[in-house]
JSON list of C-alpha atoms in Angstrom, two decimals:
[
{"chain": "C", "resi": 1, "resn": "GLY", "atom": "CA", "xyz": [-60.27, -101.80, -19.88]},
{"chain": "C", "resi": 2, "resn": "ALA", "atom": "CA", "xyz": [-58.26, -99.18, -17.73]},
{"chain": "C", "resi": 3, "resn": "VAL", "atom": "CA", "xyz": [-60.15, -100.01, -14.58]},
{"chain": "C", "resi": 4, "resn": "VAL", "atom": "CA", "xyz": [-58.71, -98.94, -11.46]},
{"chain": "C", "resi": 5, "resn": "SER", "atom": "CA", "xyz": [-59.22, -101.46, -7.72]},
{"chain": "C", "resi": 6, "resn": "GLN", "atom": "CA", "xyz": [-58.05, -98.81, -4.64]},
{"chain": "C", "resi": 7, "resn": "HIS", "atom": "CA", "xyz": [-58.42, -100.42, -1.69]},
{"chain": "C", "resi": 8, "resn": "PRO", "atom": "CA", "xyz": [-60.10, -100.17, 1.49]},
{"chain": "C", "resi": 9, "resn": "SER", "atom": "CA", "xyz": [-63.17, -98.06, 0.48]},
{"chain": "C", "resi": 10, "resn": "TRP", "atom": "CA", "xyz": [-63.91, -97.10, 4.19]},
{"chain": "C", "resi": 11, "resn": "VAL", "atom": "CA", "xyz": [-61.51, -97.25, 6.70]},
{"chain": "C", "resi": 12, "resn": "ILE", "atom": "CA", "xyz": [-61.85, -95.83, 10.51]},
{"chain": "C", "resi": 13, "resn": "CYS", "atom": "CA", "xyz": [-58.67, -95.26, 12.62]},
{"chain": "C", "resi": 14, "resn": "LYS", "atom": "CA", "xyz": [-57.49, -93.73, 15.32]},
{"chain": "C", "resi": 15, "resn": "SER", "atom": "CA", "xyz": [-55.86, -90.63, 16.06]},
{"chain": "C", "resi": 16, "resn": "GLY", "atom": "CA", "xyz": [-51.53, -91.60, 16.05]},
{"chain": "C", "resi": 17, "resn": "THR", "atom": "CA", "xyz": [-52.52, -95.15, 13.55]},
{"chain": "C", "resi": 18, "resn": "SER", "atom": "CA", "xyz": [-50.67, -95.25, 10.03]},
{"chain": "C", "resi": 19, "resn": "VAL", "atom": "CA", "xyz": [-52.94, -95.68, 7.30]},
{"chain": "C", "resi": 20, "resn": "LYS", "atom": "CA", "xyz": [-52.26, -97.65, 4.14]},
{"chain": "C", "resi": 21, "resn": "ILE", "atom": "CA", "xyz": [-54.65, -97.18, 0.64]},
{"chain": "C", "resi": 22, "resn": "GLU", "atom": "CA", "xyz": [-53.73, -99.21, -2.27]},
{"chain": "C", "resi": 23, "resn": "CYS", "atom": "CA", "xyz": [-54.58, -97.65, -6.07]},
{"chain": "C", "resi": 24, "resn": "ARG", "atom": "CA", "xyz": [-54.07, -100.43, -8.26]},
{"chain": "C", "resi": 25, "resn": "SER", "atom": "CA", "xyz": [-54.69, -100.19, -12.39]},
{"chain": "C", "resi": 26, "resn": "LEU", "atom": "CA", "xyz": [-56.09, -103.94, -13.51]},
{"chain": "C", "resi": 27, "resn": "ASP", "atom": "CA", "xyz": [-56.05, -104.50, -16.90]},
{"chain": "C", "resi": 28, "resn": "PHE", "atom": "CA", "xyz": [-52.87, -101.97, -17.83]},
{"chain": "C", "resi": 29, "resn": "GLN", "atom": "CA", "xyz": [-49.69, -101.09, -17.03]},
{"chain": "C", "resi": 30, "resn": "ALA", "atom": "CA", "xyz": [-49.27, -97.40, -15.43]},
{"chain": "C", "resi": 31, "resn": "THR", "atom": "CA", "xyz": [-46.24, -95.80, -15.36]},
{"chain": "C", "resi": 32, "resn": "THR", "atom": "CA", "xyz": [-48.10, -92.65, -13.77]},
{"chain": "C", "resi": 33, "resn": "MET", "atom": "CA", "xyz": [-50.14, -92.84, -11.02]},
{"chain": "C", "resi": 34, "resn": "PHE", "atom": "CA", "xyz": [-51.64, -89.81, -9.16]},
{"chain": "C", "resi": 35, "resn": "TRP", "atom": "CA", "xyz": [-52.59, -89.48, -5.84]},
{"chain": "C", "resi": 36, "resn": "TYR", "atom": "CA", "xyz": [-55.65, -86.62, -4.90]},
{"chain": "C", "resi": 37, "resn": "ARG", "atom": "CA", "xyz": [-57.57, -85.19, -1.74]},
{"chain": "C", "resi": 38, "resn": "GLN", "atom": "CA", "xyz": [-61.04, -84.39, -2.17]},
{"chain": "C", "resi": 39, "resn": "PHE", "atom": "CA", "xyz": [-63.41, -81.80, 0.65]},
{"chain": "C", "resi": 40, "resn": "PRO", "atom": "CA", "xyz": [-66.60, -82.15, 1.28]},
{"chain": "C", "resi": 41, "resn": "LYS", "atom": "CA", "xyz": [-68.03, -79.65, -2.08]},
{"chain": "C", "resi": 42, "resn": "GLN", "atom": "CA", "xyz": [-64.67, -80.01, -3.74]},
{"chain": "C", "resi": 43, "resn": "SER", "atom": "CA", "xyz": [-62.59, -80.30, -6.65]},
{"chain": "C", "resi": 44, "resn": "LEU", "atom": "CA", "xyz": [-60.18, -82.92, -5.95]},
{"chain": "C", "resi": 45, "resn": "MET", "atom": "CA", "xyz": [-56.79, -81.40, -5.12]},
{"chain": "C", "resi": 46, "resn": "LEU", "atom": "CA", "xyz": [-53.10, -83.28, -5.88]},
{"chain": "C", "resi": 47, "resn": "MET", "atom": "CA", "xyz": [-51.14, -84.45, -3.63]},
{"chain": "C", "resi": 48, "resn": "ALA", "atom": "CA", "xyz": [-48.50, -86.24, -5.62]},
{"chain": "C", "resi": 49, "resn": "THR", "atom": "CA", "xyz": [-47.85, -88.17, -8.68]},
{"chain": "C", "resi": 50, "resn": "SER", "atom": "CA", "xyz": [-46.25, -91.33, -8.39]},
{"chain": "C", "resi": 51, "resn": "ASN", "atom": "CA", "xyz": [-43.71, -92.68, -10.53]},
{"chain": "C", "resi": 52, "resn": "GLU", "atom": "CA", "xyz": [-42.95, -96.64, -10.78]},
{"chain": "C", "resi": 53, "resn": "GLY", "atom": "CA", "xyz": [-39.18, -96.70, -9.34]},
{"chain": "C", "resi": 54, "resn": "SER", "atom": "CA", "xyz": [-38.51, -93.72, -8.56]},
{"chain": "C", "resi": 55, "resn": "LYS", "atom": "CA", "xyz": [-39.16, -91.10, -5.96]},
{"chain": "C", "resi": 56, "resn": "ALA", "atom": "CA", "xyz": [-43.05, -89.35, -5.72]},
{"chain": "C", "resi": 57, "resn": "THR", "atom": "CA", "xyz": [-43.42, -85.60, -6.58]},
{"chain": "C", "resi": 58, "resn": "TYR", "atom": "CA", "xyz": [-45.49, -83.79, -3.68]},
{"chain": "C", "resi": 59, "resn": "GLU", "atom": "CA", "xyz": [-47.37, -80.72, -4.24]},
{"chain": "C", "resi": 60, "resn": "GLN", "atom": "CA", "xyz": [-46.42, -77.54, -2.37]},
{"chain": "C", "resi": 61, "resn": "GLY", "atom": "CA", "xyz": [-48.11, -77.72, 1.31]},
{"chain": "C", "resi": 62, "resn": "VAL", "atom": "CA", "xyz": [-47.79, -81.76, 0.86]},
{"chain": "C", "resi": 63, "resn": "GLU", "atom": "CA", "xyz": [-46.09, -83.25, 4.20]},
{"chain": "C", "resi": 64, "resn": "LYS", "atom": "CA", "xyz": [-43.90, -86.29, 2.51]},
{"chain": "C", "resi": 65, "resn": "ASP", "atom": "CA", "xyz": [-42.93, -87.27, 5.32]},
{"chain": "C", "resi": 66, "resn": "LYS", "atom": "CA", "xyz": [-47.07, -87.18, 6.39]},
{"chain": "C", "resi": 67, "resn": "PHE", "atom": "CA", "xyz": [-48.22, -89.55, 2.88]},
{"chain": "C", "resi": 68, "resn": "LEU", "atom": "CA", "xyz": [-45.20, -91.68, 2.46]},
{"chain": "C", "resi": 69, "resn": "ILE", "atom": "CA", "xyz": [-46.26, -93.11, -1.47]},
{"chain": "C", "resi": 70, "resn": "ASN", "atom": "CA", "xyz": [-44.33, -96.07, -2.96]},
{"chain": "C", "resi": 71, "resn": "HIS", "atom": "CA", "xyz": [-44.93, -96.85, -6.67]},
{"chain": "C", "resi": 72, "resn": "ALA", "atom": "CA", "xyz": [-42.74, -100.69, -6.90]},
{"chain": "C", "resi": 73, "resn": "SER", "atom": "CA", "xyz": [-44.73, -101.83, -9.81]},
{"chain": "C", "resi": 74, "resn": "LEU", "atom": "CA", "xyz": [-46.09, -101.35, -12.92]},
{"chain": "C", "resi": 75, "resn": "THR", "atom": "CA", "xyz": [-49.16, -101.91, -11.01]},
{"chain": "C", "resi": 76, "resn": "LEU", "atom": "CA", "xyz": [-49.71, -100.62, -7.83]},
{"chain": "C", "resi": 77, "resn": "SER", "atom": "CA", "xyz": [-48.85, -97.39, -5.37]},
{"chain": "C", "resi": 78, "resn": "THR", "atom": "CA", "xyz": [-49.54, -96.92, -1.76]},
{"chain": "C", "resi": 79, "resn": "LEU", "atom": "CA", "xyz": [-50.16, -93.53, -0.15]},
{"chain": "C", "resi": 80, "resn": "THR", "atom": "CA", "xyz": [-50.15, -94.13, 3.65]},
{"chain": "C", "resi": 81, "resn": "VAL", "atom": "CA", "xyz": [-51.26, -91.61, 6.20]},
{"chain": "C", "resi": 82, "resn": "THR", "atom": "CA", "xyz": [-48.69, -91.79, 8.99]},
{"chain": "C", "resi": 83, "resn": "SER", "atom": "CA", "xyz": [-49.91, -91.01, 12.36]},
{"chain": "C", "resi": 84, "resn": "ALA", "atom": "CA", "xyz": [-53.21, -89.56, 11.44]},
{"chain": "C", "resi": 85, "resn": "HIS", "atom": "CA", "xyz": [-55.00, -87.21, 13.16]},
{"chain": "C", "resi": 86, "resn": "PRO", "atom": "CA", "xyz": [-58.57, -85.96, 12.55]},
{"chain": "C", "resi": 87, "resn": "GLU", "atom": "CA", "xyz": [-57.62, -82.97, 9.87]},
{"chain": "C", "resi": 88, "resn": "ASP", "atom": "CA", "xyz": [-56.98, -85.31, 8.32]},
{"chain": "C", "resi": 89, "resn": "SER", "atom": "CA", "xyz": [-60.05, -86.86, 7.29]},
{"chain": "C", "resi": 90, "resn": "SER", "atom": "CA", "xyz": [-60.86, -86.93, 3.68]},
{"chain": "C", "resi": 91, "resn": "PHE", "atom": "CA", "xyz": [-62.02, -88.34, 0.88]},
{"chain": "C", "resi": 92, "resn": "TYR", "atom": "CA", "xyz": [-58.40, -89.82, -1.20]},
{"chain": "C", "resi": 93, "resn": "ILE", "atom": "CA", "xyz": [-58.85, -90.96, -4.82]},
{"chain": "C", "resi": 94, "resn": "CYS", "atom": "CA", "xyz": [-55.75, -92.35, -7.25]},
{"chain": "C", "resi": 95, "resn": "SER", "atom": "CA", "xyz": [-55.73, -92.31, -10.44]},
{"chain": "C", "resi": 96, "resn": "ALA", "atom": "CA", "xyz": [-53.39, -93.93, -13.12]},
{"chain": "C", "resi": 97, "resn": "ILE", "atom": "CA", "xyz": [-52.40, -92.77, -17.30]},
{"chain": "C", "resi": 98, "resn": "SER", "atom": "CA", "xyz": [-53.43, -95.20, -19.49]},
{"chain": "C", "resi": 99, "resn": "GLY", "atom": "CA", "xyz": [-50.76, -94.40, -22.18]},
{"chain": "C", "resi": 100, "resn": "PHE", "atom": "CA", "xyz": [-53.00, -96.15, -24.82]},
{"chain": "C", "resi": 101, "resn": "TYR", "atom": "CA", "xyz": [-55.94, -94.35, -23.62]},
{"chain": "C", "resi": 102, "resn": "GLN", "atom": "CA", "xyz": [-55.00, -91.03, -25.04]},
{"chain": "C", "resi": 103, "resn": "GLU", "atom": "CA", "xyz": [-53.51, -90.92, -22.02]},
{"chain": "C", "resi": 104, "resn": "THR", "atom": "CA", "xyz": [-56.30, -90.51, -19.92]},
{"chain": "C", "resi": 105, "resn": "GLN", "atom": "CA", "xyz": [-56.30, -90.92, -16.13]},
{"chain": "C", "resi": 106, "resn": "TYR", "atom": "CA", "xyz": [-58.52, -93.56, -14.39]},
{"chain": "C", "resi": 107, "resn": "PHE", "atom": "CA", "xyz": [-59.48, -93.04, -10.95]},
{"chain": "C", "resi": 108, "resn": "GLY", "atom": "CA", "xyz": [-60.40, -95.56, -8.55]},
{"chain": "C", "resi": 109, "resn": "PRO", "atom": "CA", "xyz": [-63.28, -95.56, -6.49]},
{"chain": "C", "resi": 110, "resn": "GLY", "atom": "CA", "xyz": [-61.04, -93.89, -3.31]},
{"chain": "C", "resi": 111, "resn": "THR", "atom": "CA", "xyz": [-61.30, -94.04, 0.47]},
{"chain": "C", "resi": 112, "resn": "ARG", "atom": "CA", "xyz": [-63.10, -92.06, 2.63]},
{"chain": "C", "resi": 113, "resn": "LEU", "atom": "CA", "xyz": [-61.10, -91.74, 5.91]},
{"chain": "C", "resi": 114, "resn": "LEU", "atom": "CA", "xyz": [-62.19, -91.11, 9.35]},
{"chain": "C", "resi": 115, "resn": "VAL", "atom": "CA", "xyz": [-60.02, -90.53, 12.00]},
{"chain": "C", "resi": 116, "resn": "LEU", "atom": "CA", "xyz": [-61.67, -89.69, 15.23]},
{"chain": "W", "resi": 1, "resn": "ALA", "atom": "CA", "xyz": [-55.73, -67.16, -12.87]},
{"chain": "W", "resi": 2, "resn": "GLN", "atom": "CA", "xyz": [-57.52, -70.22, -13.40]},
{"chain": "W", "resi": 3, "resn": "LYS", "atom": "CA", "xyz": [-56.83, -72.57, -16.05]},
{"chain": "W", "resi": 4, "resn": "ILE", "atom": "CA", "xyz": [-60.00, -74.32, -16.09]},
{"chain": "W", "resi": 5, "resn": "THR", "atom": "CA", "xyz": [-63.20, -72.76, -15.11]},
{"chain": "W", "resi": 6, "resn": "GLN", "atom": "CA", "xyz": [-66.52, -74.26, -14.97]},
{"chain": "W", "resi": 7, "resn": "THR", "atom": "CA", "xyz": [-68.77, -71.34, -14.27]},
{"chain": "W", "resi": 8, "resn": "GLN", "atom": "CA", "xyz": [-71.39, -73.66, -12.88]},
{"chain": "W", "resi": 9, "resn": "PRO", "atom": "CA", "xyz": [-72.06, -74.14, -10.36]},
{"chain": "W", "resi": 10, "resn": "GLY", "atom": "CA", "xyz": [-75.34, -75.82, -10.28]},
{"chain": "W", "resi": 11, "resn": "MET", "atom": "CA", "xyz": [-77.37, -76.59, -13.17]},
{"chain": "W", "resi": 12, "resn": "PHE", "atom": "CA", "xyz": [-80.98, -77.99, -13.51]},
{"chain": "W", "resi": 13, "resn": "VAL", "atom": "CA", "xyz": [-82.24, -80.09, -16.32]},
{"chain": "W", "resi": 14, "resn": "GLN", "atom": "CA", "xyz": [-85.97, -81.71, -17.55]},
{"chain": "W", "resi": 15, "resn": "GLU", "atom": "CA", "xyz": [-85.76, -85.92, -17.98]},
{"chain": "W", "resi": 16, "resn": "LYS", "atom": "CA", "xyz": [-84.88, -85.89, -21.96]},
{"chain": "W", "resi": 17, "resn": "GLU", "atom": "CA", "xyz": [-83.80, -82.72, -22.16]},
{"chain": "W", "resi": 18, "resn": "ALA", "atom": "CA", "xyz": [-79.97, -81.54, -23.77]},
{"chain": "W", "resi": 19, "resn": "VAL", "atom": "CA", "xyz": [-78.40, -79.40, -20.92]},
{"chain": "W", "resi": 20, "resn": "THR", "atom": "CA", "xyz": [-75.01, -78.26, -21.78]},
{"chain": "W", "resi": 21, "resn": "LEU", "atom": "CA", "xyz": [-72.24, -77.91, -18.55]},
{"chain": "W", "resi": 22, "resn": "ASP", "atom": "CA", "xyz": [-69.91, -74.75, -19.61]},
{"chain": "W", "resi": 23, "resn": "CYS", "atom": "CA", "xyz": [-66.19, -75.76, -19.39]},
{"chain": "W", "resi": 24, "resn": "THR", "atom": "CA", "xyz": [-63.56, -72.49, -20.43]},
{"chain": "W", "resi": 25, "resn": "TYR", "atom": "CA", "xyz": [-59.83, -73.08, -20.49]},
{"chain": "W", "resi": 26, "resn": "ASP", "atom": "CA", "xyz": [-55.54, -71.36, -20.54]},
{"chain": "W", "resi": 27, "resn": "THR", "atom": "CA", "xyz": [-53.23, -72.84, -21.48]},
{"chain": "W", "resi": 28, "resn": "SER", "atom": "CA", "xyz": [-49.67, -71.73, -23.84]},
{"chain": "W", "resi": 29, "resn": "ASP", "atom": "CA", "xyz": [-49.23, -75.16, -24.64]},
{"chain": "W", "resi": 30, "resn": "PRO", "atom": "CA", "xyz": [-50.15, -76.53, -28.46]},
{"chain": "W", "resi": 31, "resn": "SER", "atom": "CA", "xyz": [-50.84, -79.99, -27.59]},
{"chain": "W", "resi": 32, "resn": "TYR", "atom": "CA", "xyz": [-53.27, -80.58, -25.33]},
{"chain": "W", "resi": 33, "resn": "GLY", "atom": "CA", "xyz": [-55.83, -82.57, -24.28]},
{"chain": "W", "resi": 34, "resn": "LEU", "atom": "CA", "xyz": [-59.34, -81.94, -22.42]},
{"chain": "W", "resi": 35, "resn": "PHE", "atom": "CA", "xyz": [-61.72, -84.09, -20.68]},
{"chain": "W", "resi": 36, "resn": "TRP", "atom": "CA", "xyz": [-64.99, -84.90, -18.17]},
{"chain": "W", "resi": 37, "resn": "TYR", "atom": "CA", "xyz": [-65.31, -86.77, -15.66]},
{"chain": "W", "resi": 38, "resn": "LYS", "atom": "CA", "xyz": [-68.85, -87.26, -13.88]},
{"chain": "W", "resi": 39, "resn": "GLN", "atom": "CA", "xyz": [-68.74, -87.92, -10.23]},
{"chain": "W", "resi": 40, "resn": "PRO", "atom": "CA", "xyz": [-71.59, -89.46, -8.72]},
{"chain": "W", "resi": 41, "resn": "SER", "atom": "CA", "xyz": [-72.95, -89.33, -4.73]},
{"chain": "W", "resi": 42, "resn": "SER", "atom": "CA", "xyz": [-71.09, -92.30, -4.21]},
{"chain": "W", "resi": 43, "resn": "GLY", "atom": "CA", "xyz": [-67.31, -90.41, -5.33]},
{"chain": "W", "resi": 44, "resn": "GLU", "atom": "CA", "xyz": [-65.89, -92.18, -7.61]},
{"chain": "W", "resi": 45, "resn": "MET", "atom": "CA", "xyz": [-64.63, -90.53, -10.58]},
{"chain": "W", "resi": 46, "resn": "ILE", "atom": "CA", "xyz": [-66.33, -91.61, -14.18]},
{"chain": "W", "resi": 47, "resn": "PHE", "atom": "CA", "xyz": [-64.13, -90.40, -17.44]},
{"chain": "W", "resi": 48, "resn": "LEU", "atom": "CA", "xyz": [-66.83, -89.47, -19.85]},
{"chain": "W", "resi": 49, "resn": "ILE", "atom": "CA", "xyz": [-65.18, -87.90, -22.93]},
{"chain": "W", "resi": 50, "resn": "TYR", "atom": "CA", "xyz": [-61.69, -86.81, -24.13]},
{"chain": "W", "resi": 51, "resn": "GLN", "atom": "CA", "xyz": [-61.41, -84.12, -27.00]},
{"chain": "W", "resi": 52, "resn": "GLY", "atom": "CA", "xyz": [-57.41, -83.40, -27.79]},
{"chain": "W", "resi": 53, "resn": "SER", "atom": "CA", "xyz": [-56.10, -80.92, -28.93]},
{"chain": "W", "resi": 54, "resn": "TYR", "atom": "CA", "xyz": [-55.09, -81.32, -32.63]},
{"chain": "W", "resi": 55, "resn": "ASP", "atom": "CA", "xyz": [-58.62, -83.52, -33.41]},
{"chain": "W", "resi": 56, "resn": "GLN", "atom": "CA", "xyz": [-60.68, -81.97, -35.70]},
{"chain": "W", "resi": 57, "resn": "GLN", "atom": "CA", "xyz": [-63.45, -82.71, -35.36]},
{"chain": "W", "resi": 58, "resn": "ASN", "atom": "CA", "xyz": [-65.62, -82.90, -31.51]},
{"chain": "W", "resi": 59, "resn": "ALA", "atom": "CA", "xyz": [-65.66, -86.01, -29.88]},
{"chain": "W", "resi": 60, "resn": "THR", "atom": "CA", "xyz": [-68.75, -87.58, -29.04]},
{"chain": "W", "resi": 61, "resn": "GLU", "atom": "CA", "xyz": [-69.60, -91.07, -26.94]},
{"chain": "W", "resi": 62, "resn": "GLY", "atom": "CA", "xyz": [-73.04, -91.31, -26.49]},
{"chain": "W", "resi": 63, "resn": "ARG", "atom": "CA", "xyz": [-75.22, -89.57, -25.23]},
{"chain": "W", "resi": 64, "resn": "TYR", "atom": "CA", "xyz": [-72.22, -87.34, -24.15]},
{"chain": "W", "resi": 65, "resn": "SER", "atom": "CA", "xyz": [-70.39, -85.06, -27.13]},
{"chain": "W", "resi": 66, "resn": "LEU", "atom": "CA", "xyz": [-67.89, -81.96, -26.26]},
{"chain": "W", "resi": 67, "resn": "ASN", "atom": "CA", "xyz": [-68.30, -78.57, -28.02]},
{"chain": "W", "resi": 68, "resn": "PHE", "atom": "CA", "xyz": [-64.57, -77.59, -29.00]},
{"chain": "W", "resi": 69, "resn": "GLN", "atom": "CA", "xyz": [-64.08, -74.34, -29.82]},
{"chain": "W", "resi": 70, "resn": "LYS", "atom": "CA", "xyz": [-59.77, -73.75, -30.06]},
{"chain": "W", "resi": 71, "resn": "ALA", "atom": "CA", "xyz": [-59.75, -70.20, -30.65]},
{"chain": "W", "resi": 72, "resn": "ARG", "atom": "CA", "xyz": [-62.35, -69.17, -28.07]},
{"chain": "W", "resi": 73, "resn": "LYS", "atom": "CA", "xyz": [-59.78, -71.46, -25.61]},
{"chain": "W", "resi": 74, "resn": "SER", "atom": "CA", "xyz": [-64.11, -73.46, -24.38]},
{"chain": "W", "resi": 75, "resn": "ALA", "atom": "CA", "xyz": [-64.63, -77.68, -24.36]},
{"chain": "W", "resi": 76, "resn": "ASN", "atom": "CA", "xyz": [-68.62, -77.67, -23.32]},
{"chain": "W", "resi": 77, "resn": "LEU", "atom": "CA", "xyz": [-70.04, -80.37, -22.36]},
{"chain": "W", "resi": 78, "resn": "VAL", "atom": "CA", "xyz": [-73.35, -81.24, -24.54]},
{"chain": "W", "resi": 79, "resn": "ILE", "atom": "CA", "xyz": [-75.76, -84.47, -22.85]},
{"chain": "W", "resi": 80, "resn": "SER", "atom": "CA", "xyz": [-78.20, -85.12, -24.78]},
{"chain": "W", "resi": 81, "resn": "ALA", "atom": "CA", "xyz": [-81.35, -87.12, -23.93]},
{"chain": "W", "resi": 82, "resn": "SER", "atom": "CA", "xyz": [-80.76, -86.13, -20.08]},
{"chain": "W", "resi": 83, "resn": "GLN", "atom": "CA", "xyz": [-81.31, -89.36, -17.30]},
{"chain": "W", "resi": 84, "resn": "LEU", "atom": "CA", "xyz": [-82.58, -89.15, -14.15]},
{"chain": "W", "resi": 85, "resn": "GLY", "atom": "CA", "xyz": [-78.56, -91.19, -13.01]},
{"chain": "W", "resi": 86, "resn": "ASP", "atom": "CA", "xyz": [-76.86, -88.44, -14.67]},
{"chain": "W", "resi": 87, "resn": "SER", "atom": "CA", "xyz": [-77.71, -86.16, -11.38]},
{"chain": "W", "resi": 88, "resn": "ALA", "atom": "CA", "xyz": [-74.16, -86.00, -10.36]},
{"chain": "W", "resi": 89, "resn": "MET", "atom": "CA", "xyz": [-70.91, -83.19, -10.29]},
{"chain": "W", "resi": 90, "resn": "TYR", "atom": "CA", "xyz": [-68.92, -82.88, -13.55]},
{"chain": "W", "resi": 91, "resn": "PHE", "atom": "CA", "xyz": [-65.67, -82.34, -13.57]},
{"chain": "W", "resi": 92, "resn": "CYS", "atom": "CA", "xyz": [-63.48, -80.35, -16.17]},
{"chain": "W", "resi": 93, "resn": "ALA", "atom": "CA", "xyz": [-59.73, -81.15, -16.91]},
{"chain": "W", "resi": 94, "resn": "MET", "atom": "CA", "xyz": [-56.86, -80.54, -18.75]},
{"chain": "W", "resi": 95, "resn": "ARG", "atom": "CA", "xyz": [-54.21, -82.57, -20.03]},
{"chain": "W", "resi": 96, "resn": "GLU", "atom": "CA", "xyz": [-50.53, -79.98, -20.27]},
{"chain": "W", "resi": 97, "resn": "GLY", "atom": "CA", "xyz": [-47.34, -82.21, -21.04]},
{"chain": "W", "resi": 98, "resn": "GLY", "atom": "CA", "xyz": [-47.61, -85.57, -21.98]},
{"chain": "W", "resi": 99, "resn": "ARG", "atom": "CA", "xyz": [-45.47, -88.91, -23.20]},
{"chain": "W", "resi": 100, "resn": "ALA", "atom": "CA", "xyz": [-43.69, -86.27, -25.57]},
{"chain": "W", "resi": 101, "resn": "SER", "atom": "CA", "xyz": [-42.36, -84.33, -22.53]},
{"chain": "W", "resi": 102, "resn": "GLY", "atom": "CA", "xyz": [-42.38, -87.41, -20.01]},
{"chain": "W", "resi": 103, "resn": "THR", "atom": "CA", "xyz": [-43.92, -84.63, -17.45]},
{"chain": "W", "resi": 104, "resn": "TYR", "atom": "CA", "xyz": [-47.93, -84.43, -17.11]},
{"chain": "W", "resi": 105, "resn": "LYS", "atom": "CA", "xyz": [-49.81, -82.31, -15.98]},
{"chain": "W", "resi": 106, "resn": "TYR", "atom": "CA", "xyz": [-53.63, -82.82, -15.32]},
{"chain": "W", "resi": 107, "resn": "ILE", "atom": "CA", "xyz": [-56.20, -79.56, -14.53]},
{"chain": "W", "resi": 108, "resn": "PHE", "atom": "CA", "xyz": [-59.33, -80.04, -12.78]},
{"chain": "W", "resi": 109, "resn": "GLY", "atom": "CA", "xyz": [-62.52, -77.31, -12.84]},
{"chain": "W", "resi": 110, "resn": "THR", "atom": "CA", "xyz": [-64.25, -76.39, -9.94]},
{"chain": "W", "resi": 111, "resn": "GLY", "atom": "CA", "xyz": [-67.86, -78.83, -10.72]},
{"chain": "W", "resi": 112, "resn": "THR", "atom": "CA", "xyz": [-70.81, -78.41, -11.94]},
{"chain": "W", "resi": 113, "resn": "ARG", "atom": "CA", "xyz": [-73.43, -79.72, -9.92]},
{"chain": "W", "resi": 114, "resn": "LEU", "atom": "CA", "xyz": [-75.86, -81.22, -12.75]},
{"chain": "W", "resi": 115, "resn": "LYS", "atom": "CA", "xyz": [-79.74, -81.94, -10.94]},
{"chain": "W", "resi": 116, "resn": "VAL", "atom": "CA", "xyz": [-81.55, -83.71, -13.60]},
{"chain": "W", "resi": 117, "resn": "LEU", "atom": "CA", "xyz": [-85.49, -83.00, -12.38]},
{"chain": "W", "resi": 118, "resn": "ALA", "atom": "CA", "xyz": [-87.98, -86.24, -13.18]}
]
């Protein structure tokens, strides 16, 4: 149990376009999901906390108009990178909390974004 | 100040031997959770083991065990009988808050890269 999927796994786009990344909890309901960004050889950087049915809470320095987060259901959260630029190229990874499993974060497989 | 500290940026271990990855934490919250994750080169974060702050016994999951020293605020991961497939980045993490408070804060360490030698 506690499987999280993330789609797409890879995306290459042109500068100025928007990219949507989906995060789904497949076998449990997740009232809270998290979005992280990871640069090469570094730890995870929390971008925002996404709560079902309410606005996301963004970490300091993360532009909420740039990184739109929607958590419309208990099993789906989406991150949209709007007007992407090369500096947005990164590895984006989502996670969901399973309250049943000791409030453990279970992670999706991640999305590698390359903006040309 | 760092809330989660992993002092070993890299470690080597011979196949079939045991290895300990260090993790110290800092929190004033009496209720917290400690986690270890493995991140292979593919990038996915794989949950390995969990230790609750009130747990009396050290957590174990197969070849993984967590050496929880509450007074010293350490939560070291022990991998027994290392395998080549254990080569990866390992992250220690702490959860503050939880269901009771309704807020969750997870903090990650900087990671330790483990290389298992044949």
